[in-house]
Short mmCIF file of C-alpha atoms in Angstrom, two decimals:
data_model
loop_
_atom_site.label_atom_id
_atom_site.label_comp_id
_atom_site.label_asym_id
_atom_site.label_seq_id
_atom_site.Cartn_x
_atom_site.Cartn_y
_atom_site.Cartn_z
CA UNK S 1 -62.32 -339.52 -69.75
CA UNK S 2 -59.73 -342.05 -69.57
CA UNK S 3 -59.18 -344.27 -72.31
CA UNK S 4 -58.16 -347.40 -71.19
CA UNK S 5 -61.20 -347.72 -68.32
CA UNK S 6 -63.65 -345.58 -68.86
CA UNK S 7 -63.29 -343.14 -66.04
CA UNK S 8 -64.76 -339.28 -66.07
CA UNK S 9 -61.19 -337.08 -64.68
CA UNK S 10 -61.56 -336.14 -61.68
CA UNK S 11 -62.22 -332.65 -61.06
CA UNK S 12 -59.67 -330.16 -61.00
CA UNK S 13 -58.56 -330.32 -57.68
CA UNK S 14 -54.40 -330.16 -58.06
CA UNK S 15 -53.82 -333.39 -56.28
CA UNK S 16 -55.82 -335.28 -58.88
CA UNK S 17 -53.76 -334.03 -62.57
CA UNK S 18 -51.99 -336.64 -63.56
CA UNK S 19 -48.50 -335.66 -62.17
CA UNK S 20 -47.83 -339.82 -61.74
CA UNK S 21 -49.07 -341.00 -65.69
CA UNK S 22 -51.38 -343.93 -64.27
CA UNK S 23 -54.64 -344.47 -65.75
CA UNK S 24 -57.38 -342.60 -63.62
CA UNK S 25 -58.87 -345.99 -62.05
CA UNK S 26 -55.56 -346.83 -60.74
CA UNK S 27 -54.78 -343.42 -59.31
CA UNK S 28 -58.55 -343.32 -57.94
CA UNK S 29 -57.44 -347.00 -55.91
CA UNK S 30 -54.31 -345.51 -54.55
CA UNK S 31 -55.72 -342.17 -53.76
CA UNK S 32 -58.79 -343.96 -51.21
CA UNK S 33 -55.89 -346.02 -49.74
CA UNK S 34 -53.81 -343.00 -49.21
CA UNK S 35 -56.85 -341.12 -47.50
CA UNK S 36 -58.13 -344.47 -45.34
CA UNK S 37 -54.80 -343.94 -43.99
CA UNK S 38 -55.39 -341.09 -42.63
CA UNK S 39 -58.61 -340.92 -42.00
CA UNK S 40 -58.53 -344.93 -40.44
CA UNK S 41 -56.98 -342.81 -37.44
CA UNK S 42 -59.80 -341.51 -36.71
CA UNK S 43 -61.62 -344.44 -37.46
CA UNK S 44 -63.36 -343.00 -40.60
CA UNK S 45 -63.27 -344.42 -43.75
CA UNK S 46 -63.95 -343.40 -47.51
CA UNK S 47 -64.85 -345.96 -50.65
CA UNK S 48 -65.48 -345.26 -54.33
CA UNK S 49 -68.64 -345.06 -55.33
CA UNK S 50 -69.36 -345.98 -59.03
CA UNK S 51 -66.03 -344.40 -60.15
CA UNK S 52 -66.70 -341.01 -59.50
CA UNK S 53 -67.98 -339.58 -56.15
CA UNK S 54 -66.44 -341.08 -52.67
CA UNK S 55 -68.87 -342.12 -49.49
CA UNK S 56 -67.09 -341.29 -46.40
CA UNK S 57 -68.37 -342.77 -42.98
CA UNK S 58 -67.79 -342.37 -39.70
CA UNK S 59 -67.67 -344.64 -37.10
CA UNK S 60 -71.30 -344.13 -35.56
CA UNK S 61 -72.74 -345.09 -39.30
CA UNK S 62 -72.61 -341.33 -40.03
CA UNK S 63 -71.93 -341.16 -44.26
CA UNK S 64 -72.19 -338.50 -47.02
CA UNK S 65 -70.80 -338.23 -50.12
CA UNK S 66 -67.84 -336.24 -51.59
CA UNK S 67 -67.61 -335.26 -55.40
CA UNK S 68 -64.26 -334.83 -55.58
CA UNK S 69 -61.05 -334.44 -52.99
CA UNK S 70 -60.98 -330.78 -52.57
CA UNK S 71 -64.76 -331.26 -50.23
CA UNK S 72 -63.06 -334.04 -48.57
CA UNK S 73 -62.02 -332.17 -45.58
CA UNK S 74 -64.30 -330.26 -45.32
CA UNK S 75 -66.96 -332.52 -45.12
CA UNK S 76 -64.96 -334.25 -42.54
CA UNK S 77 -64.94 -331.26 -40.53
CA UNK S 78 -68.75 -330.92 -40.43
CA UNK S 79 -69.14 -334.48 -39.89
CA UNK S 80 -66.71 -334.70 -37.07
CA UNK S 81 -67.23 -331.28 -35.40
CA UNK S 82 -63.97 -330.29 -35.79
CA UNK S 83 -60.92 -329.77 -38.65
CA UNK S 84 -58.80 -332.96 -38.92
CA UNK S 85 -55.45 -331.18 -38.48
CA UNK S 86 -52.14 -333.14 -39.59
CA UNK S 87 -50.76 -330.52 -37.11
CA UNK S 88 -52.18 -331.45 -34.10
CA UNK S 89 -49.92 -333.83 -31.74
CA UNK S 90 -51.87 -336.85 -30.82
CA UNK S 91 -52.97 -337.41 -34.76
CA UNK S 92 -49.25 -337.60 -35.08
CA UNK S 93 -48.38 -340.06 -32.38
CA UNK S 94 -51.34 -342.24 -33.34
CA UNK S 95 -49.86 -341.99 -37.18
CA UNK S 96 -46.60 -342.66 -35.99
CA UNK S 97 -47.80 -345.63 -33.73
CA UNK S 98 -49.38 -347.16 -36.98
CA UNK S 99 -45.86 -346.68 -38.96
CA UNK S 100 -44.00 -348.41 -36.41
CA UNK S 101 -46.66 -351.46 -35.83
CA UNK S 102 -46.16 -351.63 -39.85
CA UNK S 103 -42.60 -352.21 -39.72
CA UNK S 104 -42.77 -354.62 -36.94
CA UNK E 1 -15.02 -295.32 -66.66
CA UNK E 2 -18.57 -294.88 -66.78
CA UNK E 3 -20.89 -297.74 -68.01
CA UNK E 4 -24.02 -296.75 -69.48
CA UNK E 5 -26.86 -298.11 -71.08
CA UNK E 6 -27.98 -296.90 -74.41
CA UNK E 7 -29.42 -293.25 -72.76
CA UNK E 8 -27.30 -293.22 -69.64
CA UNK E 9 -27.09 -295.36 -66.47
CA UNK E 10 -28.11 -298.71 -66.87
CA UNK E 11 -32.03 -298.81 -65.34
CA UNK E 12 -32.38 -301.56 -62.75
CA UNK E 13 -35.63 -302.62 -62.97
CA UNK E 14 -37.53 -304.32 -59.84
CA UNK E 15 -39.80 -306.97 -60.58
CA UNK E 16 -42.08 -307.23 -56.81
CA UNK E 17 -45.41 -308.48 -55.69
CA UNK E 18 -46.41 -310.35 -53.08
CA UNK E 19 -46.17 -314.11 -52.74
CA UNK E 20 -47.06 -316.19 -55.57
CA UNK E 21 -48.64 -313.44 -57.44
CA UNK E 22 -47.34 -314.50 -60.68
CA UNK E 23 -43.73 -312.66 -60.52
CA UNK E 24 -41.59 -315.49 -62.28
CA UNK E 25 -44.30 -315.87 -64.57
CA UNK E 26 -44.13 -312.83 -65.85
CA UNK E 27 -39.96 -312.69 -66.15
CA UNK E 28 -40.29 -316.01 -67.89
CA UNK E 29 -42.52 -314.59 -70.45
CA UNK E 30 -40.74 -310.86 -70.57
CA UNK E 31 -37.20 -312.91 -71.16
CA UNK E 32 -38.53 -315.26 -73.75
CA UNK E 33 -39.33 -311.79 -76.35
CA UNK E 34 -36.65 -311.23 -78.49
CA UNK E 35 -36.53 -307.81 -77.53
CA UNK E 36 -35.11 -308.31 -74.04
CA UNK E 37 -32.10 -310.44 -74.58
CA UNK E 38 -30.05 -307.85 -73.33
CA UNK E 39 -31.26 -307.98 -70.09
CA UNK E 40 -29.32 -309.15 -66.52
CA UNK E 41 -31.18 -310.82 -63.96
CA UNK E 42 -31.07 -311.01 -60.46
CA UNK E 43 -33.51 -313.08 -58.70
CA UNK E 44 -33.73 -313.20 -54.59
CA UNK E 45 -35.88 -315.65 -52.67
CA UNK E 46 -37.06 -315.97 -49.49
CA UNK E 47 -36.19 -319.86 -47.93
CA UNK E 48 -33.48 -321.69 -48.39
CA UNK E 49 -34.69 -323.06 -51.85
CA UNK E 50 -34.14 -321.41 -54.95
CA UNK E 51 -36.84 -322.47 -57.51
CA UNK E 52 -37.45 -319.32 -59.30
CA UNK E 53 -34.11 -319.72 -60.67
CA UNK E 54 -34.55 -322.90 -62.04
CA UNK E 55 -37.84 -321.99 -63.69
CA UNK E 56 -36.58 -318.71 -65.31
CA UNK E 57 -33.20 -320.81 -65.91
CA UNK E 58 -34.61 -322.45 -68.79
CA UNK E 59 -34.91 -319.26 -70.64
CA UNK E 60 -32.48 -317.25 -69.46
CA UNK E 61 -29.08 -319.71 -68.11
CA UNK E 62 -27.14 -316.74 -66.79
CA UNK E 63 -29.71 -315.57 -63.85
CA UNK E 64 -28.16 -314.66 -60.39
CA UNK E 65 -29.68 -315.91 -57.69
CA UNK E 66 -29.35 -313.94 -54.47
CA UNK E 67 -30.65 -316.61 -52.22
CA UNK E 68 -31.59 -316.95 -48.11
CA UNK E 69 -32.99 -313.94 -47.00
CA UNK E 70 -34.62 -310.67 -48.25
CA UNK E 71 -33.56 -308.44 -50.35
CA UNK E 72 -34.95 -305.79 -48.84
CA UNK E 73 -33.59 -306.14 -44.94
CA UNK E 74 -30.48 -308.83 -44.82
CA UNK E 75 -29.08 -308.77 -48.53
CA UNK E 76 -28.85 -305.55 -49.36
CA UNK E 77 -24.83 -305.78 -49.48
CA UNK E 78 -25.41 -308.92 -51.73
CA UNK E 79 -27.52 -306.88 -53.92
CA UNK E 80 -24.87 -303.74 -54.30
CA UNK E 81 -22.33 -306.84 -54.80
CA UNK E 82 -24.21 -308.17 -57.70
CA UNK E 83 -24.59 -305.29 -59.30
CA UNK E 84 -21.17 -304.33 -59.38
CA UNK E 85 -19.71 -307.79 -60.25
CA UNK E 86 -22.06 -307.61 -63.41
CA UNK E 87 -20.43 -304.44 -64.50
CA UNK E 88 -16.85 -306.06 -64.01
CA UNK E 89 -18.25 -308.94 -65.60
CA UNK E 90 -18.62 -306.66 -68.87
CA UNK E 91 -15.76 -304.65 -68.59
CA UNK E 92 -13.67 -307.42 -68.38
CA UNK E 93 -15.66 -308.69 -71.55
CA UNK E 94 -16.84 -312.39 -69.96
CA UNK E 95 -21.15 -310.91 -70.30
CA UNK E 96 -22.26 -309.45 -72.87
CA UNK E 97 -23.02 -305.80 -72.89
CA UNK E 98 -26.46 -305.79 -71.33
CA UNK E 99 -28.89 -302.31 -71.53
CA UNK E 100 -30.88 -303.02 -68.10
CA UNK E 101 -31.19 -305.09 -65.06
CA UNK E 102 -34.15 -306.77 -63.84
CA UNK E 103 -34.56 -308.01 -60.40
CA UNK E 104 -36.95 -309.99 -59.07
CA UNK E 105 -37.46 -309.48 -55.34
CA UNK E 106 -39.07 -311.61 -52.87
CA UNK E 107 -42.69 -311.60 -51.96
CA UNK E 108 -42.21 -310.24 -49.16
CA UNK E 109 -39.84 -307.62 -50.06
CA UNK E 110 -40.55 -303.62 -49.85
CA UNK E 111 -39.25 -302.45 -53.08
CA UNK E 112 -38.60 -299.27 -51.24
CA UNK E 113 -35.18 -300.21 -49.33
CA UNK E 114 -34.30 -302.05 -52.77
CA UNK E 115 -34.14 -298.63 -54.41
CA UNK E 116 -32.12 -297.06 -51.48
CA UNK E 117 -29.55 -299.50 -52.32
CA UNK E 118 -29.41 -298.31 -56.00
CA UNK E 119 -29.54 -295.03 -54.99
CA UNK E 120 -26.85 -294.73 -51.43
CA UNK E 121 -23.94 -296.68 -52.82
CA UNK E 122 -21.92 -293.91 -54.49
CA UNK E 123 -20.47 -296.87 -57.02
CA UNK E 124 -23.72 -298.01 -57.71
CA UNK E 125 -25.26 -294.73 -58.69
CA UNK E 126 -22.56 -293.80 -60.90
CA UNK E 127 -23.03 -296.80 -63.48
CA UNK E 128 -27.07 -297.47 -62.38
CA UNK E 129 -30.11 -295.81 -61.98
CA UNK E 130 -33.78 -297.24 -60.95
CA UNK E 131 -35.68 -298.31 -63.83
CA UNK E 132 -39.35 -299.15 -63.73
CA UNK E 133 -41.13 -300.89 -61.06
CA UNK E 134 -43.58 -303.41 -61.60
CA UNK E 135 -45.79 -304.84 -59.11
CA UNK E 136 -47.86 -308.04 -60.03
CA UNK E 137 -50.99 -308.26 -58.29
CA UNK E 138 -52.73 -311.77 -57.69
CA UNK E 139 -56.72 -310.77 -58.27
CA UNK E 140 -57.58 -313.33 -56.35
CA UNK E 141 -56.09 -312.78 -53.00
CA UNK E 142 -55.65 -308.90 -53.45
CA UNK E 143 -58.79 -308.01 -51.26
CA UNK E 144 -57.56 -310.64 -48.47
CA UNK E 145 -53.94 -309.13 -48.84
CA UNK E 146 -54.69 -306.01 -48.93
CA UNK E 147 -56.06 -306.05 -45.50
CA UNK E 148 -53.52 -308.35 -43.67
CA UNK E 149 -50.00 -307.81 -45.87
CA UNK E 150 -48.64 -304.52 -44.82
CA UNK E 151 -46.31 -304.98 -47.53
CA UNK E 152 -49.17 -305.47 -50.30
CA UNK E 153 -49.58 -301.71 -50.34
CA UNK E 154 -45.90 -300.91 -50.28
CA UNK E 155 -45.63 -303.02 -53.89
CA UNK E 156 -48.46 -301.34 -55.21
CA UNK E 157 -47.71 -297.74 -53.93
CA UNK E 158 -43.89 -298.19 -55.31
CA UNK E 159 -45.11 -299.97 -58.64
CA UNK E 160 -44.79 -297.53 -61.90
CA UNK E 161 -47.32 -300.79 -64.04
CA UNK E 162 -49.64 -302.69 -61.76
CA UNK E 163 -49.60 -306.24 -63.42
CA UNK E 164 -52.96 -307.57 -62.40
CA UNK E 165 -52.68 -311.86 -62.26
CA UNK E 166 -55.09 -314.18 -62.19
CA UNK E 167 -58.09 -312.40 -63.87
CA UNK E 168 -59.54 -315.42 -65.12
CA UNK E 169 -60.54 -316.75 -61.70
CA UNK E 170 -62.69 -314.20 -60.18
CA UNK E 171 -65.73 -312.68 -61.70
CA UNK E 172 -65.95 -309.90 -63.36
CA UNK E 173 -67.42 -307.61 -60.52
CA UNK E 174 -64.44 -307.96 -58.56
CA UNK E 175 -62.37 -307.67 -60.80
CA UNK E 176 -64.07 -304.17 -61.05
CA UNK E 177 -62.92 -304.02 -56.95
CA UNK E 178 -59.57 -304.92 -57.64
CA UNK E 179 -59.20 -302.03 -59.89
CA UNK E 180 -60.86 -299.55 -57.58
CA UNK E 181 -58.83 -301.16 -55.10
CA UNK E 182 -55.80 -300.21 -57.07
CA UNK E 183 -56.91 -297.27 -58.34
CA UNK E 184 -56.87 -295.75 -54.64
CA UNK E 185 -53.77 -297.04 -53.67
CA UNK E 186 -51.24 -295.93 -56.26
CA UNK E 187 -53.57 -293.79 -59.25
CA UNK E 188 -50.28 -292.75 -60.56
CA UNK E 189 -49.61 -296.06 -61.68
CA UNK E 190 -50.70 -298.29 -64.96
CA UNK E 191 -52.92 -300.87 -64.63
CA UNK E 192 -52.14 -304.00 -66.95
CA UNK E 193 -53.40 -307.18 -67.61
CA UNK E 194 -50.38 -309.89 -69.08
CA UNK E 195 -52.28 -310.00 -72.53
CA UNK E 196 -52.49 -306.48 -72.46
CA UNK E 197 -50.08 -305.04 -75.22
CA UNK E 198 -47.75 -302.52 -73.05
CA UNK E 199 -46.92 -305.50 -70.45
CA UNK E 200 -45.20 -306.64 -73.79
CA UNK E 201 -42.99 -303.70 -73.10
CA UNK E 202 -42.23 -303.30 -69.54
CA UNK E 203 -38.96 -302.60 -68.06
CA UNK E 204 -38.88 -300.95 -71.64
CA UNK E 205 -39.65 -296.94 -70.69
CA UNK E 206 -36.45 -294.55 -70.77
CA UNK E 207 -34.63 -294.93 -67.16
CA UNK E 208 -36.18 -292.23 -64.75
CA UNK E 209 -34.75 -288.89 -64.13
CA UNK E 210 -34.95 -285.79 -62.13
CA UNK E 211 -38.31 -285.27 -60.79
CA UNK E 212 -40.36 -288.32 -61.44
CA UNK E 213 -37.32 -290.04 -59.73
CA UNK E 214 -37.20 -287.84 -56.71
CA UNK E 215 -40.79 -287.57 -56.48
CA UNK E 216 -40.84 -291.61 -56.34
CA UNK E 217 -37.89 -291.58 -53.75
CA UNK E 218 -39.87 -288.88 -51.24
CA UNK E 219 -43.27 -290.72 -51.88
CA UNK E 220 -41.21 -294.18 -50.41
CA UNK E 221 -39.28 -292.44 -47.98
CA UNK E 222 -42.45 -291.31 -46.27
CA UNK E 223 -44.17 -295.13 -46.90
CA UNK E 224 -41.58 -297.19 -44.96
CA UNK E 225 -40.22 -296.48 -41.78
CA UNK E 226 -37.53 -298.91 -41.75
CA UNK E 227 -36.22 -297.04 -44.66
CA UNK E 228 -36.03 -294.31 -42.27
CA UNK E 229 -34.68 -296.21 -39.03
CA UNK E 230 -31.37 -298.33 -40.25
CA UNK E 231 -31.78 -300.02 -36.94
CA UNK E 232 -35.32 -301.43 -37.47
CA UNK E 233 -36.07 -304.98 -36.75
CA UNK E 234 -36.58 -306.63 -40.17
CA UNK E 235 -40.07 -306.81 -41.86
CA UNK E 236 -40.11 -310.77 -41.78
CA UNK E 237 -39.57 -311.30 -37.88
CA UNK E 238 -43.37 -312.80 -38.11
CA UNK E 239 -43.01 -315.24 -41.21
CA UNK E 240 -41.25 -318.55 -40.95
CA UNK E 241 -40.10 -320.48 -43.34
CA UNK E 242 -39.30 -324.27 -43.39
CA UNK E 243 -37.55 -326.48 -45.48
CA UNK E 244 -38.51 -330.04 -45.78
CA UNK E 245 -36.12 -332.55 -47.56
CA UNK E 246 -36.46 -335.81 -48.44
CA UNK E 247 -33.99 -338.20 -50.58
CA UNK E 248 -35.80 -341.05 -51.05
CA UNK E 249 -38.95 -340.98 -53.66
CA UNK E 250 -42.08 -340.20 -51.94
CA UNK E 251 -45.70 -341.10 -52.51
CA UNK E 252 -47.74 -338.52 -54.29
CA UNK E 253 -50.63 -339.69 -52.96
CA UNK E 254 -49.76 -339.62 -49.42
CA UNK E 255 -48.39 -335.84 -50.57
CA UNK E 256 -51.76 -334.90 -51.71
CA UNK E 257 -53.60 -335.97 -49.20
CA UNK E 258 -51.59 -334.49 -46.30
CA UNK E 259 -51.04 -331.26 -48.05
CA UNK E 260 -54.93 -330.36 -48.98
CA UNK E 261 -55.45 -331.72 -45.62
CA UNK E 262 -53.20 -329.06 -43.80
CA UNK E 263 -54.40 -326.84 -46.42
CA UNK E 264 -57.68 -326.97 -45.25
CA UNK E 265 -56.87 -326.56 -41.85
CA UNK E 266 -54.09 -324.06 -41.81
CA UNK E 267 -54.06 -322.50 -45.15
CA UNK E 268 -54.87 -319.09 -44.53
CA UNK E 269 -51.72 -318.83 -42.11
CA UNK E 270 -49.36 -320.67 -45.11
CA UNK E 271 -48.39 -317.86 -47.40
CA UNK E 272 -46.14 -319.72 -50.39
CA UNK E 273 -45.85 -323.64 -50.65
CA UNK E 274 -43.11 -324.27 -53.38
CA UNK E 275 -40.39 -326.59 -54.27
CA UNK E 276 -39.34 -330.04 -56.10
CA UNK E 277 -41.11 -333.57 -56.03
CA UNK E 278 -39.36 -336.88 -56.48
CA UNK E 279 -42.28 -338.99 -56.40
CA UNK E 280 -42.23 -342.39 -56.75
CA UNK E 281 -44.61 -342.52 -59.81
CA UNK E 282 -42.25 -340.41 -62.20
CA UNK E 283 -38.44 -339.94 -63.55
CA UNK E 284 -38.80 -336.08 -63.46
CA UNK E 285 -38.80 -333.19 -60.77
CA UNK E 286 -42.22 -332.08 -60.14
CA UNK E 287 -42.84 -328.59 -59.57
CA UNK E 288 -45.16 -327.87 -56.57
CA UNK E 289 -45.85 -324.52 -55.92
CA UNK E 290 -49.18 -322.50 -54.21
CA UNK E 291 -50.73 -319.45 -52.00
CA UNK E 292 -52.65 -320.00 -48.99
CA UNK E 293 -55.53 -322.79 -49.83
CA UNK E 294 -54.84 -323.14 -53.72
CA UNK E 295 -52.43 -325.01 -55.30
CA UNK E 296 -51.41 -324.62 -58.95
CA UNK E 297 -51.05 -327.66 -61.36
CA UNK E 298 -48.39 -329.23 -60.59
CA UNK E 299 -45.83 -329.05 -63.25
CA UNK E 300 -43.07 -331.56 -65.00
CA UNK E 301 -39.53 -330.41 -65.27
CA UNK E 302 -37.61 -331.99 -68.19
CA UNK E 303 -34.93 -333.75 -66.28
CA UNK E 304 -32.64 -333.33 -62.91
CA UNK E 305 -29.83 -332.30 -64.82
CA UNK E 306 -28.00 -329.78 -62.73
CA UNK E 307 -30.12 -330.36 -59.42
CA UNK E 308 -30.09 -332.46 -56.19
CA UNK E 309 -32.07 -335.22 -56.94
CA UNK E 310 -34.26 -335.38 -53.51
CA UNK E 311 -37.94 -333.41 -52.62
CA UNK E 312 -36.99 -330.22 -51.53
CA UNK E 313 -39.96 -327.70 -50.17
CA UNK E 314 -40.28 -324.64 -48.62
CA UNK E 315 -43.71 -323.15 -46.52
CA UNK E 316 -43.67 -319.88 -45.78
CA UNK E 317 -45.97 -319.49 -42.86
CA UNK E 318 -47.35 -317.14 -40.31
CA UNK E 319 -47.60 -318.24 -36.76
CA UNK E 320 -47.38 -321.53 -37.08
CA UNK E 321 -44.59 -324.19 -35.43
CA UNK E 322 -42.05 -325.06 -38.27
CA UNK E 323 -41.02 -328.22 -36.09
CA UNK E 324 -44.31 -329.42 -35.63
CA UNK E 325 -44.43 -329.13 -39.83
CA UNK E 326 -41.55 -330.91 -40.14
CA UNK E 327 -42.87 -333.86 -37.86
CA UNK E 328 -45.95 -333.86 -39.75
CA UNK E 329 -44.71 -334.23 -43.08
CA UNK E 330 -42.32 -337.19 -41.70
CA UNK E 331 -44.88 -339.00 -40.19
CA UNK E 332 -47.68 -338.32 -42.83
CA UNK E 333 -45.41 -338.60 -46.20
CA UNK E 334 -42.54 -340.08 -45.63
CA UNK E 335 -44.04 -343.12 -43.29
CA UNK E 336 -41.20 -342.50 -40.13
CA UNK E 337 -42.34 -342.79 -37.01
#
């Protein structure tokens, strides 16, 4: 648990083990805003829900809950139908669109 | 003049195992006993990015790195160079006398055309003579490897210990698998565990002669055929490797989230994810390192003393577009469109 708010760790996916030295809450803020990034391209998003699952919906109203980063994807996948690939060409254009409008 | 070791040549060693089974691990904790400060090593990586170096650095500061490309197919002359500029190195008095040579090969590497270099150059053989190999085995991937690594079964068949890694993430049933998985590819060899007491001693048994050490050499021979066919295309043709750089600090939550997100989609076709971090968050290099889907902690050098301050990476990958990589990781880390 963190001291200074009160937070449970997050689980032990890599991604969440305090490489940066925050306190959890503040990683846990960055980390959804990191993900809505990505997942705002596909017009998903993801919130925190009492500090230590995440709701992800989808843009037909479509939500389910994640425990901890490393189900993220996959429940993605199985909402969506399909794996959301940083590979694949249009994600890429439509994340690169985004960067570009941000620097405008 | 003839350079020996304390009973003859000097054994050369080969550390090998496929990638990110736990090989620099298992030099950093070998080096760090008291008993083999006498050792030389020589560490090869596949990519452009030495890290192993770095890690086993700390404990060891005069490690040779024999860097971009394998040691088995393109730097076989760099190895035979090595070897002989370490004896010079002694005779001329500027290393201390050292009783055997460990090399650490690449995960990819067949340990088989390593030995052939030992054993071919005529210089070579008269001062050095193939010590022990060890193959570490990662108990988690071993079944999948196994299966789609041709290679896997050339470290284990060549290895004199089988180091087996990783034990405490898999049950104990297949761990029982593992070992009968072992067991039918190389019987000949030990099975060990790194808290079991004789992986405190390896590279440690007398250096081979006569008839174990032709024995080993016909067994090879017969396992590869590029060792037979000098011409043969090398091993790797099939794996890329990238290398992504960055100067500027990067977000390690963007990282995170692009990374298990690839991960999860392409993970089984990336075989080694390793390099330096300079993330935003923190003054130090972060160590990033990982097979297929799983990623181990990530891990806080002291300082950048002695390295390019910058995120440096390297995949390793099977069939998959390095460009297309490098776009991604532009677009989804670094924020450039």
């Amino acid at each position: 648990m963190c001291g200074l708010c009160g937070i449970f760790g997050e689980t032990s996916h890599w991604s969440t083990q305090g490489v940066t030295g925050g306190t959890s809450r503040r990683q846990r803020l960055f980390r959804l805003q990191a993900i809505n990034r990505v997942l705002g391209l596909i017009h998903y998003t993801i919130r925190d829900f009492s500090g230590t699952d995440y709701v992800v919906s989808s843009p037909t109203g479509n939500q389910c809950m994640v425990k901890e980063i490393g189900q993220l994807w996959q429940n993605v996948e199985t909402m969506r139908g399909r794996p959301l690939d940083p590979l694949d060409a249009s994600l890429m254009r439509a994340c690169g669109r985004r960067c570009r409008e941000q620097y405008q | 003049m003839r350079l020996t070791g304390e009973d003859g040549p000097i054994p050369v060693g080969i550390l090998t195992g496929f990638l990110g089974s736990g090989k620099t691990t298992v030099l950093r904790r070998i080096l760090e006993a008291e008993e083999y400060g006498d050792s030389a090593v020589l560490i090869n990586e596949f990519g452009e990015v030495g890290l192993d170096h770095i890690l086993v650095g700390e404990i060891a500061p005069d490690v040779v790195l024999l860097n971009s490309g394998c040691l088995c197919c393109t730097l076989r002359g760099e190895l035979r160079d090595a070897l002989s500029s370490l004896l010079s190195g002694r005779l001329r008095g500027e290393i201390p006398p050292f009783k055997r040579v460990i090399v650490e090969t690449t995960g990819i590497a067949q340990p088989s055309l390593i030995l052939s270099t030992v054993y071919a150059d005529p210089r070579i053989r008269h001062h050095y003579t193939v010590g022990d190999v060890v193959t570490t085995v990662d108990a988690m991937h071993a079944p999948v490897q196994s299966r789609s690594e041709a290679v896997w079964l050339e470290q284990v068949a060549a290895a004199d210990d089988i180091l087996i890694t990783k034990t405490d993430r898999i049950e104990e049933s297949a761990l029982q698998e593992i070992l009968d998985l072992l067991e039918r590819s190389n019987p000949a060899a030990r099975k060990l565990y790194p808290d079991s007491p004789g992986a405190l001693r390896l590279f440690s048994r007398p250096a081979d002669a006569g008839e174990t050490a032709k024995a080993r050499r016909t067994h090879l021979a017969g396992l590869s055929p590029a060792a037979q066919d000098p011409h043969a295309e090398p091993h790797y043709t099939s794996v890329a490797t990238v290398r992504l750089m960055a100067e500027e600090p990067i977000d390690w939550e963007a990282f995170g989230v692009w990374l298990s997100m690839l991960l999860h989609a392409h993970g089984g076709n990336i075989l080694r994810v390793k390099g330096l971090l300079r993330i935003a968050e923190s003054e130090e290099p972060v160590v990033i390192q990982g097979v297929q889907h799983v990623i181990h902690p990530p891990e806080h050098l002291p300082s950048w003393e002695g390295l390019k301050k910058g995120t440096d990476l390297v995949f390793i990958m099977r069939g998959l577009d390095p460009e297309l990589l490098r776009k991604s990781f532009h677009v989804f880390v670094l924020g450039r469109a």
